[in-house]
């Protein structure tokens, strides 16, 4: 069976790990390269590390990068039209709705796919609830009008998928993010809370809420900050807080933690660090936003609380009772292996591509 020719367009510097969008994009590119004749179009200038990432990839693909740092839309559109003429792709996949303007460059007869990452309208609504700035004030009906122009729309979690499928039918595909990690051991005599995150503004907001409202009430704990979020906290650090910084290896990232947290207060889509913590078999305490798309696992594979007292009580209970950590972590690891294997995440997309 011939491999479909797919042109994947992204503005994510996916070769730089450390944030959810880059992690998701890199995983999808790796999966597509295994089953497609894949070209990735990155409209901006790419640094040398991008080429190194392509050369180290387990499956061959081509990276077509721009030659300026901040290209104008007209230039990106022209480059996209040129690539389509050169490659004659069977499928064009645009990563994020912000690239919808490139739909005009896709020739008639070529299948169009949008990878949403999350719903822009959900993000806008969540920002409004928390009093945050809303840079893209899109309503759900408006977003569906855009997405209705595509042959397939990829949704990263079940709730997003069910709502979009109600509007678009079989064109909506649920394509979560795959993560398989070894389970972390229970350390009965250790009491380390771990928070791994990027510098995304909602992560910074959630960490400040945790510092102000939760951390002062916890007893006998250490808090490790991993990822780029650590650089956002000014010195002197609060008592008991340790800055680990960026950890490039995902398995190493979750080592040395006894309880993981994700105190994010607003956002949309699937929280990649929530999935990674579950996949690492760590007992997790998060908010409703951090659990978005995984609500049915709350109380079984992780603990969920939105108020400071409830969040603190959940953390303290796990710190004080290693046997609870073990039971919750085992359930988390089992749930992640069932839901976030590559086959479970990419199977529906691969089936559709085989039929193109």
mmCIF file of C-alpha atoms in Angstrom:
data_model
loop_
_atom_site.group_PDB
_atom_site.id
_atom_site.type_symbol
_atom_site.label_atom_id
_atom_site.label_comp_id
_atom_site.label_asym_id
_atom_site.label_seq_id
_atom_site.Cartn_x
_atom_site.Cartn_y
_atom_site.Cartn_z
ATOM 1 C CA UNK A 1 0.000 0.000 0.000
ATOM 2 C CA UNK A 2 1.386 3.421 -0.980
ATOM 3 C CA UNK A 3 2.086 6.007 1.682
ATOM 4 C CA UNK A 4 0.006 9.192 1.416
ATOM 5 C CA UNK A 5 1.944 12.394 0.844
ATOM 6 C CA UNK A 6 1.248 14.717 3.780
ATOM 7 C CA UNK A 7 2.261 18.347 4.247
ATOM 8 C CA UNK A 8 2.243 19.292 7.952
ATOM 9 C CA UNK A 9 2.311 23.022 8.754
ATOM 10 C CA UNK A 10 3.262 24.282 12.207
ATOM 11 C CA UNK A 11 4.654 27.335 13.932
ATOM 12 C CA UNK A 12 5.777 25.276 16.923
ATOM 13 C CA UNK A 13 9.518 24.900 17.458
ATOM 14 C CA UNK A 14 8.833 21.279 18.280
ATOM 15 C CA UNK A 15 12.538 20.401 18.356
ATOM 16 C CA UNK A 16 12.793 22.436 21.581
ATOM 17 C CA UNK A 17 11.191 20.366 24.360
ATOM 18 C CA UNK A 18 9.736 21.997 27.433
ATOM 19 C CA UNK A 19 6.137 22.964 26.624
ATOM 20 C CA UNK A 20 2.966 21.058 25.876
ATOM 21 C CA UNK A 21 2.492 22.279 22.314
ATOM 22 C CA UNK A 22 6.031 21.323 21.286
ATOM 23 C CA UNK A 23 5.660 17.923 22.965
ATOM 24 C CA UNK A 24 2.355 17.246 21.234
ATOM 25 C CA UNK A 25 3.635 18.427 17.843
ATOM 26 C CA UNK A 26 6.795 16.327 18.048
ATOM 27 C CA UNK A 27 4.816 13.202 18.931
ATOM 28 C CA UNK A 28 2.387 13.723 16.050
ATOM 29 C CA UNK A 29 5.194 14.341 13.555
ATOM 30 C CA UNK A 30 6.999 11.175 14.660
ATOM 31 C CA UNK A 31 3.798 9.159 14.306
ATOM 32 C CA UNK A 32 2.952 10.581 10.872
ATOM 33 C CA UNK A 33 6.481 10.051 9.559
ATOM 34 C CA UNK A 34 6.034 6.329 10.206
ATOM 35 C CA UNK A 35 3.011 6.032 7.907
ATOM 36 C CA UNK A 36 3.259 8.968 5.466
ATOM 37 C CA UNK A 37 5.626 10.584 3.007
ATOM 38 C CA UNK A 38 5.893 13.589 5.321
ATOM 39 C CA UNK A 39 7.062 17.150 4.784
ATOM 40 C CA UNK A 40 6.926 19.599 7.705
ATOM 41 C CA UNK A 41 6.623 23.282 6.778
ATOM 42 C CA UNK A 42 7.854 25.679 9.466
ATOM 43 C CA UNK A 43 7.297 29.195 8.014
ATOM 44 C CA UNK A 44 9.993 30.932 10.082
ATOM 45 C CA UNK A 45 13.765 30.579 10.099
ATOM 46 C CA UNK A 46 14.781 27.384 11.946
ATOM 47 C CA UNK A 47 17.983 27.090 13.976
ATOM 48 C CA UNK A 48 20.549 24.316 13.516
ATOM 49 C CA UNK A 49 19.009 22.238 16.304
ATOM 50 C CA UNK A 50 15.931 21.743 14.092
ATOM 51 C CA UNK A 51 18.028 19.998 11.448
ATOM 52 C CA UNK A 52 19.672 17.879 14.116
ATOM 53 C CA UNK A 53 16.211 16.837 15.341
ATOM 54 C CA UNK A 54 15.187 15.752 11.833
ATOM 55 C CA UNK A 55 18.395 13.770 11.337
ATOM 56 C CA UNK A 56 17.897 11.970 14.673
ATOM 57 C CA UNK A 57 14.243 11.125 14.015
ATOM 58 C CA UNK A 58 13.369 7.390 13.961
ATOM 59 C CA UNK A 59 11.485 7.836 10.654
ATOM 60 C CA UNK A 60 12.642 9.979 7.760
ATOM 61 C CA UNK A 61 10.822 13.177 6.842
ATOM 62 C CA UNK A 62 11.629 16.521 5.276
ATOM 63 C CA UNK A 63 11.695 19.900 7.042
ATOM 64 C CA UNK A 64 10.999 22.939 4.852
ATOM 65 C CA UNK A 65 11.737 26.084 6.862
ATOM 66 C CA UNK A 66 11.432 29.741 6.003
ATOM 67 C CA UNK A 67 14.326 32.178 5.713
ATOM 68 C CA UNK A 68 13.119 35.082 7.873
ATOM 69 C CA UNK A 69 12.316 35.302 11.584
ATOM 70 C CA UNK A 70 8.886 36.933 11.389
ATOM 71 C CA UNK A 71 7.425 36.372 7.927
ATOM 72 C CA UNK A 72 4.412 38.340 6.759
ATOM 73 C CA UNK A 73 1.225 36.409 6.050
ATOM 74 C CA UNK A 74 1.482 37.086 2.307
ATOM 75 C CA UNK A 75 4.963 35.562 2.231
ATOM 76 C CA UNK A 76 3.862 32.473 4.168
ATOM 77 C CA UNK A 77 0.880 32.033 1.857
ATOM 78 C CA UNK A 78 3.104 32.261 -1.226
ATOM 79 C CA UNK A 79 5.577 29.756 0.232
ATOM 80 C CA UNK A 80 2.717 27.398 1.033
ATOM 81 C CA UNK A 81 1.374 27.623 -2.520
ATOM 82 C CA UNK A 82 4.833 26.885 -3.885
ATOM 83 C CA UNK A 83 5.237 23.837 -1.637
ATOM 84 C CA UNK A 84 1.863 22.483 -2.702
ATOM 85 C CA UNK A 85 2.860 22.797 -6.357
ATOM 86 C CA UNK A 86 6.186 21.049 -5.717
ATOM 87 C CA UNK A 87 4.911 18.247 -3.495
ATOM 88 C CA UNK A 88 1.396 17.614 -4.819
ATOM 89 C CA UNK A 89 0.311 16.386 -1.358
ATOM 90 C CA UNK A 90 -2.666 14.136 -0.763
ATOM 91 C CA UNK A 91 -3.280 15.727 2.641
ATOM 92 C CA UNK A 92 -2.439 19.113 4.187
ATOM 93 C CA UNK A 93 -2.521 19.274 7.992
ATOM 94 C CA UNK A 94 -2.556 22.692 9.652
ATOM 95 C CA UNK A 95 -1.529 22.794 13.306
ATOM 96 C CA UNK A 96 -3.769 25.221 15.240
ATOM 97 C CA UNK A 97 -6.638 27.354 14.008
ATOM 98 C CA UNK A 98 -4.353 30.394 13.801
ATOM 99 C CA UNK A 99 -3.021 28.903 10.539
ATOM 100 C CA UNK A 100 -6.477 28.734 8.956
ATOM 101 C CA UNK A 101 -5.528 31.542 6.540
ATOM 102 C CA UNK A 102 -3.326 28.987 4.747
ATOM 103 C CA UNK A 103 -6.393 26.976 3.790
ATOM 104 C CA UNK A 104 -6.598 29.214 0.711
ATOM 105 C CA UNK A 105 -3.274 27.808 -0.505
ATOM 106 C CA UNK A 106 -4.487 24.194 -0.538
ATOM 107 C CA UNK A 107 -5.336 23.053 -4.092
ATOM 108 C CA UNK A 108 -8.792 21.635 -4.864
ATOM 109 C CA UNK A 109 -9.033 17.910 -4.226
ATOM 110 C CA UNK A 110 -6.373 17.877 -1.499
ATOM 111 C CA UNK A 111 -7.711 16.681 1.872
ATOM 112 C CA UNK A 112 -7.544 19.339 4.590
ATOM 113 C CA UNK A 113 -6.977 18.485 8.258
ATOM 114 C CA UNK A 114 -6.897 20.796 11.279
ATOM 115 C CA UNK A 115 -5.129 19.739 14.474
ATOM 116 C CA UNK A 116 -6.836 21.977 17.025
ATOM 117 C CA UNK A 117 -4.604 21.234 20.070
ATOM 118 C CA UNK A 118 -7.456 22.824 22.032
ATOM 119 C CA UNK A 119 -10.592 24.807 21.306
ATOM 120 C CA UNK A 120 -9.920 28.538 21.029
ATOM 121 C CA UNK A 121 -13.440 29.313 22.244
ATOM 122 C CA UNK A 122 -12.892 27.217 25.398
ATOM 123 C CA UNK A 123 -9.661 29.032 26.131
ATOM 124 C CA UNK A 124 -11.385 32.384 25.727
ATOM 125 C CA UNK A 125 -14.221 31.360 28.078
ATOM 126 C CA UNK A 126 -11.793 30.070 30.721
ATOM 127 C CA UNK A 127 -9.785 33.293 30.577
ATOM 128 C CA UNK A 128 -12.926 35.353 31.045
ATOM 129 C CA UNK A 129 -13.925 33.333 34.123
ATOM 130 C CA UNK A 130 -10.554 34.007 35.762
ATOM 131 C CA UNK A 131 -10.401 37.661 34.715
ATOM 132 C CA UNK A 132 -7.429 37.068 32.395
ATOM 133 C CA UNK A 133 -6.822 38.828 29.078
ATOM 134 C CA UNK A 134 -8.622 37.266 26.101
ATOM 135 C CA UNK A 135 -6.446 37.720 23.002
ATOM 136 C CA UNK A 136 -8.725 35.602 20.766
ATOM 137 C CA UNK A 137 -12.370 36.249 21.735
ATOM 138 C CA UNK A 138 -13.900 33.504 19.590
ATOM 139 C CA UNK A 139 -17.301 31.928 20.308
ATOM 140 C CA UNK A 140 -17.965 28.199 19.836
ATOM 141 C CA UNK A 141 -20.318 28.694 16.867
ATOM 142 C CA UNK A 142 -17.723 30.853 15.103
ATOM 143 C CA UNK A 143 -15.060 28.235 15.697
ATOM 144 C CA UNK A 144 -17.285 25.504 14.264
ATOM 145 C CA UNK A 145 -17.771 27.607 11.134
ATOM 146 C CA UNK A 146 -13.999 27.621 10.614
ATOM 147 C CA UNK A 147 -13.560 23.931 11.442
ATOM 148 C CA UNK A 148 -16.419 22.998 9.129
ATOM 149 C CA UNK A 149 -14.137 23.801 6.182
ATOM 150 C CA UNK A 150 -11.924 20.770 6.910
ATOM 151 C CA UNK A 151 -12.191 17.111 5.909
ATOM 152 C CA UNK A 152 -11.009 16.017 9.344
ATOM 153 C CA UNK A 153 -10.585 17.874 12.641
ATOM 154 C CA UNK A 154 -8.301 16.429 15.339
ATOM 155 C CA UNK A 155 -9.371 16.882 18.977
ATOM 156 C CA UNK A 156 -6.989 16.084 21.807
ATOM 157 C CA UNK A 157 -9.499 14.918 24.416
ATOM 158 C CA UNK A 158 -12.940 13.260 24.588
ATOM 159 C CA UNK A 159 -15.000 16.236 25.755
ATOM 160 C CA UNK A 160 -13.722 18.435 22.919
ATOM 161 C CA UNK A 161 -14.366 15.573 20.502
ATOM 162 C CA UNK A 162 -17.941 14.941 21.612
ATOM 163 C CA UNK A 163 -18.940 18.590 21.265
ATOM 164 C CA UNK A 164 -17.266 19.053 17.883
ATOM 165 C CA UNK A 165 -18.625 15.716 16.616
ATOM 166 C CA UNK A 166 -22.126 16.933 17.447
ATOM 167 C CA UNK A 167 -21.551 19.691 14.891
ATOM 168 C CA UNK A 168 -19.259 18.004 12.341
ATOM 169 C CA UNK A 169 -20.096 14.300 12.639
ATOM 170 C CA UNK A 170 -17.459 11.785 11.530
ATOM 171 C CA UNK A 171 -15.094 14.552 10.442
ATOM 172 C CA UNK A 172 -14.163 14.975 14.133
ATOM 173 C CA UNK A 173 -11.454 12.550 15.283
ATOM 174 C CA UNK A 174 -10.319 12.096 18.877
ATOM 175 C CA UNK A 175 -6.499 12.015 18.736
ATOM 176 C CA UNK A 176 -5.049 12.319 22.270
ATOM 177 C CA UNK A 177 -1.380 12.604 23.217
ATOM 178 C CA UNK A 178 0.562 9.334 23.738
ATOM 179 C CA UNK A 179 2.805 8.899 26.779
ATOM 180 C CA UNK A 180 4.330 5.645 28.046
ATOM 181 C CA UNK A 181 6.681 5.945 31.026
ATOM 182 C CA UNK A 182 8.022 3.615 33.725
ATOM 183 C CA UNK A 183 6.164 3.846 37.040
ATOM 184 C CA UNK A 184 7.957 5.771 39.767
ATOM 185 C CA UNK A 185 8.531 3.869 43.022
ATOM 186 C CA UNK A 186 6.862 4.776 46.291
ATOM 187 C CA UNK A 187 9.414 6.248 48.715
ATOM 188 C CA UNK A 188 7.832 5.945 52.172
ATOM 189 C CA UNK A 189 10.328 8.229 53.917
ATOM 190 C CA UNK A 190 10.329 10.966 51.271
ATOM 191 C CA UNK A 191 7.924 13.944 51.044
ATOM 192 C CA UNK A 192 8.702 15.748 47.784
ATOM 193 C CA UNK A 193 5.928 17.541 45.899
ATOM 194 C CA UNK A 194 6.822 18.110 42.252
ATOM 195 C CA UNK A 195 5.527 20.644 39.750
ATOM 196 C CA UNK A 196 6.756 20.389 36.146
ATOM 197 C CA UNK A 197 5.574 23.042 33.712
ATOM 198 C CA UNK A 198 6.458 25.516 31.001
ATOM 199 C CA UNK A 199 6.444 29.292 31.340
ATOM 200 C CA UNK A 200 2.922 29.535 29.888
ATOM 201 C CA UNK A 201 1.025 32.321 31.652
ATOM 202 C CA UNK A 202 -1.660 29.988 33.050
ATOM 203 C CA UNK A 203 1.063 27.836 34.640
ATOM 204 C CA UNK A 204 2.602 30.903 36.268
ATOM 205 C CA UNK A 205 -0.822 32.003 37.499
ATOM 206 C CA UNK A 206 -1.514 28.545 38.957
ATOM 207 C CA UNK A 207 1.855 28.368 40.695
ATOM 208 C CA UNK A 208 1.331 31.777 42.286
ATOM 209 C CA UNK A 209 -2.075 30.629 43.553
ATOM 210 C CA UNK A 210 -0.404 27.536 45.025
ATOM 211 C CA UNK A 211 2.314 29.637 46.699
ATOM 212 C CA UNK A 212 -0.184 32.123 48.114
ATOM 213 C CA UNK A 213 -3.053 29.857 49.129
ATOM 214 C CA UNK A 214 -1.819 26.265 49.530
ATOM 215 C CA UNK A 215 1.904 26.003 50.255
ATOM 216 C CA UNK A 216 1.854 27.889 53.599
ATOM 217 C CA UNK A 217 -0.491 25.260 55.079
ATOM 218 C CA UNK A 218 1.491 22.158 54.107
ATOM 219 C CA UNK A 219 3.658 20.505 56.745
ATOM 220 C CA UNK A 220 6.936 18.652 56.303
ATOM 221 C CA UNK A 221 7.074 18.944 52.519
ATOM 222 C CA UNK A 222 9.592 20.038 49.899
ATOM 223 C CA UNK A 223 8.466 21.505 46.581
ATOM 224 C CA UNK A 224 10.602 20.834 43.483
ATOM 225 C CA UNK A 225 10.043 23.082 40.455
ATOM 226 C CA UNK A 226 10.992 21.410 37.169
ATOM 227 C CA UNK A 227 10.814 22.729 33.638
ATOM 228 C CA UNK A 228 10.998 26.298 32.400
ATOM 229 C CA UNK A 229 8.504 27.416 35.077
ATOM 230 C CA UNK A 230 11.409 27.309 37.560
ATOM 231 C CA UNK A 231 13.050 30.305 35.897
ATOM 232 C CA UNK A 232 9.912 32.386 36.497
ATOM 233 C CA UNK A 233 10.253 32.327 40.280
ATOM 234 C CA UNK A 234 12.384 35.140 41.620
ATOM 235 C CA UNK A 235 14.974 34.706 44.345
ATOM 236 C CA UNK A 236 14.819 34.228 47.230
ATOM 237 C CA UNK A 237 12.695 31.122 46.814
ATOM 238 C CA UNK A 238 10.019 30.465 49.433
ATOM 239 C CA UNK A 239 11.210 28.193 52.266
ATOM 240 C CA UNK A 240 11.220 24.537 51.259
ATOM 241 C CA UNK A 241 11.163 25.248 47.490
ATOM 242 C CA UNK A 242 13.913 23.860 45.230
ATOM 243 C CA UNK A 243 14.540 24.918 41.633
ATOM 244 C CA UNK A 244 15.391 21.895 39.450
ATOM 245 C CA UNK A 245 15.006 23.753 36.164
ATOM 246 C CA UNK A 246 14.652 22.258 32.718
ATOM 247 C CA UNK A 247 15.083 18.465 32.470
ATOM 248 C CA UNK A 248 15.342 17.333 28.811
ATOM 249 C CA UNK A 249 14.587 13.642 29.343
ATOM 250 C CA UNK A 250 10.905 13.049 30.071
ATOM 251 C CA UNK A 251 11.531 9.963 32.212
ATOM 252 C CA UNK A 252 14.130 11.796 34.303
ATOM 253 C CA UNK A 253 11.766 14.751 34.673
ATOM 254 C CA UNK A 254 9.380 12.786 36.901
ATOM 255 C CA UNK A 255 12.036 11.019 38.975
ATOM 256 C CA UNK A 256 12.468 12.126 42.569
ATOM 257 C CA UNK A 257 8.855 13.216 43.068
ATOM 258 C CA UNK A 258 6.488 11.648 45.581
ATOM 259 C CA UNK A 259 3.367 13.697 44.795
ATOM 260 C CA UNK A 260 2.813 15.593 41.532
ATOM 261 C CA UNK A 261 0.660 18.708 41.317
ATOM 262 C CA UNK A 262 -0.896 20.707 38.502
ATOM 263 C CA UNK A 263 -2.594 23.766 40.033
ATOM 264 C CA UNK A 264 -3.551 25.380 36.699
ATOM 265 C CA UNK A 265 -6.694 27.528 37.068
ATOM 266 C CA UNK A 266 -7.689 28.206 33.459
ATOM 267 C CA UNK A 267 -6.965 26.972 29.960
ATOM 268 C CA UNK A 268 -8.359 24.454 27.485
ATOM 269 C CA UNK A 269 -7.580 21.144 25.817
ATOM 270 C CA UNK A 270 -5.617 18.336 27.446
ATOM 271 C CA UNK A 271 -2.879 19.169 29.936
ATOM 272 C CA UNK A 272 0.189 17.271 28.734
ATOM 273 C CA UNK A 273 1.909 17.448 32.132
ATOM 274 C CA UNK A 274 -1.177 15.918 33.759
ATOM 275 C CA UNK A 275 -0.961 12.996 31.341
ATOM 276 C CA UNK A 276 2.775 12.634 31.896
ATOM 277 C CA UNK A 277 2.381 12.549 35.684
ATOM 278 C CA UNK A 278 -0.253 9.824 35.374
ATOM 279 C CA UNK A 279 1.942 7.895 32.940
ATOM 280 C CA UNK A 280 4.814 8.069 35.440
ATOM 281 C CA UNK A 281 2.604 6.381 38.045
ATOM 282 C CA UNK A 282 2.695 9.383 40.374
ATOM 283 C CA UNK A 283 -0.123 10.315 42.725
ATOM 284 C CA UNK A 284 -1.417 13.592 41.315
ATOM 285 C CA UNK A 285 -3.384 16.477 42.799
ATOM 286 C CA UNK A 286 -4.846 18.853 40.237
ATOM 287 C CA UNK A 287 -7.736 21.225 39.568
ATOM 288 C CA UNK A 288 -10.792 20.764 37.398
ATOM 289 C CA UNK A 289 -8.917 22.610 34.655
ATOM 290 C CA UNK A 290 -5.889 20.365 35.050
ATOM 291 C CA UNK A 291 -8.210 17.355 34.776
ATOM 292 C CA UNK A 292 -10.066 18.596 31.694
ATOM 293 C CA UNK A 293 -10.936 15.631 29.474
ATOM 294 C CA UNK A 294 -10.055 13.163 32.242
ATOM 295 C CA UNK A 295 -12.859 13.917 34.675
ATOM 296 C CA UNK A 296 -14.020 10.305 34.890
ATOM 297 C CA UNK A 297 -10.671 9.358 36.471
ATOM 298 C CA UNK A 298 -10.954 11.874 39.325
ATOM 299 C CA UNK A 299 -10.906 10.195 42.739
ATOM 300 C CA UNK A 300 -9.596 6.968 41.213
ATOM 301 C CA UNK A 301 -6.419 7.818 39.276
ATOM 302 C CA UNK A 302 -5.830 11.297 40.726
ATOM 303 C CA UNK A 303 -7.268 13.725 43.273
ATOM 304 C CA UNK A 304 -9.027 16.913 42.225
ATOM 305 C CA UNK A 305 -9.688 20.106 44.203
ATOM 306 C CA UNK A 306 -10.263 23.727 43.206
ATOM 307 C CA UNK A 307 -10.322 25.380 46.629
ATOM 308 C CA UNK A 308 -7.093 25.984 48.577
ATOM 309 C CA UNK A 309 -8.160 23.965 51.635
ATOM 310 C CA UNK A 310 -9.182 20.962 49.546
ATOM 311 C CA UNK A 311 -6.009 21.095 47.461
ATOM 312 C CA UNK A 312 -3.837 21.308 50.594
ATOM 313 C CA UNK A 313 -5.729 18.480 52.316
ATOM 314 C CA UNK A 314 -5.274 16.208 49.280
ATOM 315 C CA UNK A 315 -1.533 16.909 49.147
ATOM 316 C CA UNK A 316 -1.086 16.465 52.906
ATOM 317 C CA UNK A 317 -3.002 13.186 52.942
ATOM 318 C CA UNK A 318 -0.770 11.725 50.246
ATOM 319 C CA UNK A 319 2.397 12.977 51.913
ATOM 320 C CA UNK A 320 1.356 11.480 55.244
ATOM 321 C CA UNK A 321 0.180 8.107 53.903
ATOM 322 C CA UNK A 322 2.589 6.340 51.517
ATOM 323 C CA UNK A 323 0.113 3.487 51.036
ATOM 324 C CA UNK A 324 -2.380 5.961 49.514
ATOM 325 C CA UNK A 325 0.350 7.245 47.238
ATOM 326 C CA UNK A 326 1.022 3.687 46.075
ATOM 327 C CA UNK A 327 -2.625 2.869 45.368
ATOM 328 C CA UNK A 328 -3.311 6.142 43.540
ATOM 329 C CA UNK A 329 -0.078 5.948 41.554
ATOM 330 C CA UNK A 330 -0.801 2.374 40.454
ATOM 331 C CA UNK A 331 -4.263 3.377 39.267
ATOM 332 C CA UNK A 332 -2.802 6.378 37.450
ATOM 333 C CA UNK A 333 -0.213 4.267 35.654
ATOM 334 C CA UNK A 334 -2.790 1.663 34.595
ATOM 335 C CA UNK A 335 -5.195 4.332 33.300
ATOM 336 C CA UNK A 336 -2.449 6.070 31.324
ATOM 337 C CA UNK A 337 -1.283 2.836 29.702
ATOM 338 C CA UNK A 338 -4.852 2.061 28.652
ATOM 339 C CA UNK A 339 -5.681 5.512 27.276
ATOM 340 C CA UNK A 340 -2.423 6.991 26.074
ATOM 341 C CA UNK A 341 -0.635 4.273 24.143
ATOM 342 C CA UNK A 342 0.295 5.254 20.553
ATOM 343 C CA UNK A 343 -2.326 2.881 19.137
ATOM 344 C CA UNK A 344 -5.068 4.271 21.349
ATOM 345 C CA UNK A 345 -4.154 7.843 20.463
ATOM 346 C CA UNK A 346 -3.371 7.668 16.738
ATOM 347 C CA UNK A 347 -5.386 4.666 15.565
ATOM 348 C CA UNK A 348 -8.382 6.632 14.255
ATOM 349 C CA UNK A 349 -6.153 9.048 12.333
ATOM 350 C CA UNK A 350 -4.083 6.251 10.806
ATOM 351 C CA UNK A 351 -7.219 4.401 9.707
ATOM 352 C CA UNK A 352 -8.451 7.505 7.898
ATOM 353 C CA UNK A 353 -5.065 8.163 6.259
ATOM 354 C CA UNK A 354 -4.948 4.609 4.918
ATOM 355 C CA UNK A 355 -8.225 5.263 3.120
ATOM 356 C CA UNK A 356 -7.077 8.538 1.490
#
